[in-house]
Amino acid sequence: MTLKMDVGALHVFLREAFPQVADDFKVDAVGENTITMRLRVDDRHLRPGGTVSGPSMFALADVAAYLVILAHIGPQALAVTTNCSIDFMRKPAAGVDMICEGRLLKLGRALAVTDVLIFSEGEAAPVARANLTYSIPPAAISVG
């Protein structure tokens, strides 16, 4: 499947649709069925003890899933999360960005399924894994 949005287009979309959080996230790469992103970790993303909070990691997974889907269907602001399961496996490293690798596992007419691994920058072992399902607006995909 051909990409309908590249890194630049995803950044523009994020800035226009979600200006309140656009500066928190950066798309590093997008490819067929894949995305690599980062959360630019700041003090507001930390929980007591100086580690990245669960809600901040969830946000990274959710934005990555959303954008890898949009990269394939085009700018559809009304694509929405319908399910998410996240496993927190390790304490994130302090003071570094969170990096995620997202995969589009299935892109159907009404639903898309993704898988996202989250890492502390510079670390090999993931700190979290999320599986997200999105509902796709009816006009977003033309199946031929």
PDB file of C-alpha atoms in Angstrom:
ATOM      1  CA  MET A   1       0.000   0.000   0.000  1.00  0.00           C
ATOM      2  CA  THR A   2       1.325   3.423  -0.960  1.00  0.00           C
ATOM      3  CA  LEU A   3       1.860   5.990   1.776  1.00  0.00           C
ATOM      4  CA  LYS A   4      -0.557   8.904   1.580  1.00  0.00           C
ATOM      5  CA  MET A   5       1.310  11.044   4.147  1.00  0.00           C
ATOM      6  CA  ASP A   6       5.052  11.372   4.713  1.00  0.00           C
ATOM      7  CA  VAL A   7       6.882  12.633   7.816  1.00  0.00           C
ATOM      8  CA  GLY A   8       6.377  16.294   6.877  1.00  0.00           C
ATOM      9  CA  ALA A   9       2.659  15.876   6.166  1.00  0.00           C
ATOM     10  CA  LEU A  10       2.158  14.026   9.472  1.00  0.00           C
ATOM     11  CA  HIS A  11       3.846  16.884  11.364  1.00  0.00           C
ATOM     12  CA  VAL A  12       1.678  19.480   9.617  1.00  0.00           C
ATOM     13  CA  PHE A  13      -1.469  17.464  10.363  1.00  0.00           C
ATOM     14  CA  LEU A  14      -0.526  17.028  14.030  1.00  0.00           C
ATOM     15  CA  ARG A  15       0.168  20.756  14.392  1.00  0.00           C
ATOM     16  CA  GLU A  16      -3.150  21.713  12.742  1.00  0.00           C
ATOM     17  CA  ALA A  17      -5.398  19.095  14.400  1.00  0.00           C
ATOM     18  CA  PHE A  18      -3.727  18.906  17.834  1.00  0.00           C
ATOM     19  CA  PRO A  19      -1.711  22.089  18.428  1.00  0.00           C
ATOM     20  CA  GLN A  20      -1.916  21.598  22.200  1.00  0.00           C
ATOM     21  CA  VAL A  21       0.395  18.533  22.044  1.00  0.00           C
ATOM     22  CA  ALA A  22       2.159  18.832  18.683  1.00  0.00           C
ATOM     23  CA  ASP A  23       5.433  19.996  20.235  1.00  0.00           C
ATOM     24  CA  ASP A  24       5.567  16.926  22.510  1.00  0.00           C
ATOM     25  CA  PHE A  25       5.912  14.465  19.624  1.00  0.00           C
ATOM     26  CA  LYS A  26       8.252  14.035  16.672  1.00  0.00           C
ATOM     27  CA  VAL A  27       7.917  11.551  13.829  1.00  0.00           C
ATOM     28  CA  ASP A  28      11.402  10.254  13.052  1.00  0.00           C
ATOM     29  CA  ALA A  29      10.422   7.933  10.189  1.00  0.00           C
ATOM     30  CA  VAL A  30       7.394   6.457   8.473  1.00  0.00           C
ATOM     31  CA  GLY A  31       7.347   3.545   6.055  1.00  0.00           C
ATOM     32  CA  GLU A  32       5.072   0.859   4.754  1.00  0.00           C
ATOM     33  CA  ASN A  33       3.211  -0.319   7.867  1.00  0.00           C
ATOM     34  CA  THR A  34       5.761   1.260  10.254  1.00  0.00           C
ATOM     35  CA  ILE A  35       6.415   4.439  12.180  1.00  0.00           C
ATOM     36  CA  THR A  36       9.191   5.548  14.524  1.00  0.00           C
ATOM     37  CA  MET A  37       8.374   8.430  16.867  1.00  0.00           C
ATOM     38  CA  ARG A  38       9.565  10.099  20.007  1.00  0.00           C
ATOM     39  CA  LEU A  39       8.062  11.815  23.009  1.00  0.00           C
ATOM     40  CA  ARG A  40      10.191  14.810  23.904  1.00  0.00           C
ATOM     41  CA  VAL A  41      10.241  14.194  27.633  1.00  0.00           C
ATOM     42  CA  ASP A  42       9.879  17.252  29.854  1.00  0.00           C
ATOM     43  CA  ASP A  43       9.141  17.709  33.578  1.00  0.00           C
ATOM     44  CA  ARG A  44       5.382  17.619  32.900  1.00  0.00           C
ATOM     45  CA  HIS A  45       5.738  14.007  31.679  1.00  0.00           C
ATOM     46  CA  LEU A  46       7.284  12.780  34.926  1.00  0.00           C
ATOM     47  CA  ARG A  47       5.673  11.130  37.913  1.00  0.00           C
ATOM     48  CA  PRO A  48       6.977  11.118  41.482  1.00  0.00           C
ATOM     49  CA  GLY A  49      10.338   9.398  41.533  1.00  0.00           C
ATOM     50  CA  GLY A  50      11.450  11.107  38.319  1.00  0.00           C
ATOM     51  CA  THR A  51      10.254   8.486  35.840  1.00  0.00           C
ATOM     52  CA  VAL A  52       8.029   8.990  32.795  1.00  0.00           C
ATOM     53  CA  SER A  53       4.368   8.590  33.715  1.00  0.00           C
ATOM     54  CA  GLY A  54       2.097   5.888  32.336  1.00  0.00           C
ATOM     55  CA  PRO A  55      -0.296   8.428  30.786  1.00  0.00           C
ATOM     56  CA  SER A  56       2.626  10.004  28.898  1.00  0.00           C
ATOM     57  CA  MET A  57       3.684   6.611  27.520  1.00  0.00           C
ATOM     58  CA  PHE A  58       0.056   5.865  26.605  1.00  0.00           C
ATOM     59  CA  ALA A  59      -0.109   9.164  24.724  1.00  0.00           C
ATOM     60  CA  LEU A  60       3.004   8.239  22.731  1.00  0.00           C
ATOM     61  CA  ALA A  61       1.545   4.841  21.814  1.00  0.00           C
ATOM     62  CA  ASP A  62      -1.814   6.364  20.874  1.00  0.00           C
ATOM     63  CA  VAL A  63      -0.316   9.122  18.714  1.00  0.00           C
ATOM     64  CA  ALA A  64       1.995   6.612  16.990  1.00  0.00           C
ATOM     65  CA  ALA A  65      -0.918   4.282  16.194  1.00  0.00           C
ATOM     66  CA  TYR A  66      -3.013   7.204  14.933  1.00  0.00           C
ATOM     67  CA  LEU A  67      -0.272   8.562  12.695  1.00  0.00           C
ATOM     68  CA  VAL A  68       0.812   5.223  11.194  1.00  0.00           C
ATOM     69  CA  ILE A  69      -2.821   4.690  10.205  1.00  0.00           C
ATOM     70  CA  LEU A  70      -3.154   8.194   8.762  1.00  0.00           C
ATOM     71  CA  ALA A  71       0.070   7.711   6.814  1.00  0.00           C
ATOM     72  CA  HIS A  72      -1.805   4.966   4.954  1.00  0.00           C
ATOM     73  CA  ILE A  73      -5.349   6.389   4.681  1.00  0.00           C
ATOM     74  CA  GLY A  74      -4.650  10.135   4.542  1.00  0.00           C
ATOM     75  CA  PRO A  75      -5.634  12.947   6.922  1.00  0.00           C
ATOM     76  CA  GLN A  76      -8.753  11.632   8.643  1.00  0.00           C
ATOM     77  CA  ALA A  77      -9.144  13.539  11.906  1.00  0.00           C
ATOM     78  CA  LEU A  78     -12.143  11.416  12.910  1.00  0.00           C
ATOM     79  CA  ALA A  79     -10.278   8.112  13.106  1.00  0.00           C
ATOM     80  CA  VAL A  80     -10.614   7.209  16.796  1.00  0.00           C
ATOM     81  CA  THR A  81      -9.201   4.745  19.301  1.00  0.00           C
ATOM     82  CA  THR A  82     -11.691   1.984  20.098  1.00  0.00           C
ATOM     83  CA  ASN A  83      -9.454  -0.253  22.184  1.00  0.00           C
ATOM     84  CA  CYS A  84      -6.056  -0.135  23.870  1.00  0.00           C
ATOM     85  CA  SER A  85      -4.125  -2.581  25.974  1.00  0.00           C
ATOM     86  CA  ILE A  86      -0.774  -1.502  27.361  1.00  0.00           C
ATOM     87  CA  ASP A  87       1.798  -3.476  29.332  1.00  0.00           C
ATOM     88  CA  PHE A  88       4.324  -1.521  31.389  1.00  0.00           C
ATOM     89  CA  MET A  89       7.359  -3.807  31.615  1.00  0.00           C
ATOM     90  CA  ARG A  90      10.251  -1.737  32.963  1.00  0.00           C
ATOM     91  CA  LYS A  91      10.914   1.573  34.623  1.00  0.00           C
ATOM     92  CA  PRO A  92      11.833   4.131  31.938  1.00  0.00           C
ATOM     93  CA  ALA A  93      15.215   5.807  32.154  1.00  0.00           C
ATOM     94  CA  ALA A  94      15.153   9.313  33.593  1.00  0.00           C
ATOM     95  CA  GLY A  95      16.022  12.391  31.557  1.00  0.00           C
ATOM     96  CA  VAL A  96      15.820  10.899  28.053  1.00  0.00           C
ATOM     97  CA  ASP A  97      13.210  10.898  25.301  1.00  0.00           C
ATOM     98  CA  MET A  98      10.870   7.967  24.837  1.00  0.00           C
ATOM     99  CA  ILE A  99      11.158   6.304  21.420  1.00  0.00           C
ATOM    100  CA  CYS A 100       8.495   4.068  19.936  1.00  0.00           C
ATOM    101  CA  GLU A 101       8.274   1.715  17.012  1.00  0.00           C
ATOM    102  CA  GLY A 102       4.756   1.244  15.713  1.00  0.00           C
ATOM    103  CA  ARG A 103       3.463  -1.337  13.257  1.00  0.00           C
ATOM    104  CA  LEU A 104       0.210  -1.375  11.341  1.00  0.00           C
ATOM    105  CA  LEU A 105      -0.850  -5.018  11.648  1.00  0.00           C
ATOM    106  CA  LYS A 106      -4.193  -4.827   9.812  1.00  0.00           C
ATOM    107  CA  LEU A 107      -5.914  -2.107   7.856  1.00  0.00           C
ATOM    108  CA  GLY A 108      -9.516  -3.018   7.135  1.00  0.00           C
ATOM    109  CA  ARG A 109     -12.576  -1.115   5.956  1.00  0.00           C
ATOM    110  CA  ALA A 110     -13.745  -0.114   9.423  1.00  0.00           C
ATOM    111  CA  LEU A 111     -10.926  -1.029  11.819  1.00  0.00           C
ATOM    112  CA  ALA A 112      -7.143  -0.836  11.978  1.00  0.00           C
ATOM    113  CA  VAL A 113      -4.991  -2.811  14.422  1.00  0.00           C
ATOM    114  CA  THR A 114      -1.560  -1.615  15.550  1.00  0.00           C
ATOM    115  CA  ASP A 115       1.244  -2.704  17.851  1.00  0.00           C
ATOM    116  CA  VAL A 116       3.648  -0.252  19.505  1.00  0.00           C
ATOM    117  CA  LEU A 117       6.884  -0.893  21.423  1.00  0.00           C
ATOM    118  CA  ILE A 118       8.174   1.939  23.618  1.00  0.00           C
ATOM    119  CA  PHE A 119      11.818   2.362  24.630  1.00  0.00           C
ATOM    120  CA  SER A 120      13.882   4.796  26.662  1.00  0.00           C
ATOM    121  CA  GLU A 121      16.233   6.404  24.156  1.00  0.00           C
ATOM    122  CA  GLY A 122      19.514   4.481  24.080  1.00  0.00           C
ATOM    123  CA  GLU A 123      18.086   1.363  25.758  1.00  0.00           C
ATOM    124  CA  ALA A 124      17.593  -1.958  23.941  1.00  0.00           C
ATOM    125  CA  ALA A 125      14.828  -3.424  26.102  1.00  0.00           C
ATOM    126  CA  PRO A 126      11.307  -2.018  25.707  1.00  0.00           C
ATOM    127  CA  VAL A 127       9.670  -0.344  28.691  1.00  0.00           C
ATOM    128  CA  ALA A 128       6.112  -0.807  27.404  1.00  0.00           C
ATOM    129  CA  ARG A 129       4.094  -2.503  24.689  1.00  0.00           C
ATOM    130  CA  ALA A 130       0.673  -1.392  23.482  1.00  0.00           C
ATOM    131  CA  ASN A 131      -1.896  -2.886  21.139  1.00  0.00           C
ATOM    132  CA  LEU A 132      -4.403  -0.364  19.787  1.00  0.00           C
ATOM    133  CA  THR A 133      -7.447  -0.688  17.547  1.00  0.00           C
ATOM    134  CA  TYR A 134      -8.839   2.299  15.685  1.00  0.00           C
ATOM    135  CA  SER A 135     -12.196   2.907  14.057  1.00  0.00           C
ATOM    136  CA  ILE A 136     -11.803   4.377  10.578  1.00  0.00           C
ATOM    137  CA  PRO A 137     -14.373   6.816   9.156  1.00  0.00           C
ATOM    138  CA  PRO A 138     -16.403   5.194   6.345  1.00  0.00           C
ATOM    139  CA  ALA A 139     -15.127   7.536   3.611  1.00  0.00           C
ATOM    140  CA  ALA A 140     -11.447   7.119   4.548  1.00  0.00           C
ATOM    141  CA  ILE A 141     -10.675   3.930   2.625  1.00  0.00           C
ATOM    142  CA  SER A 142     -11.765   3.013  -0.845  1.00  0.00           C
ATOM    143  CA  VAL A 143     -11.559  -0.736  -1.285  1.00  0.00           C
ATOM    144  CA  GLY A 144     -11.347  -1.737  -4.906  1.00  0.00           C
TER     145      GLY A 144
END
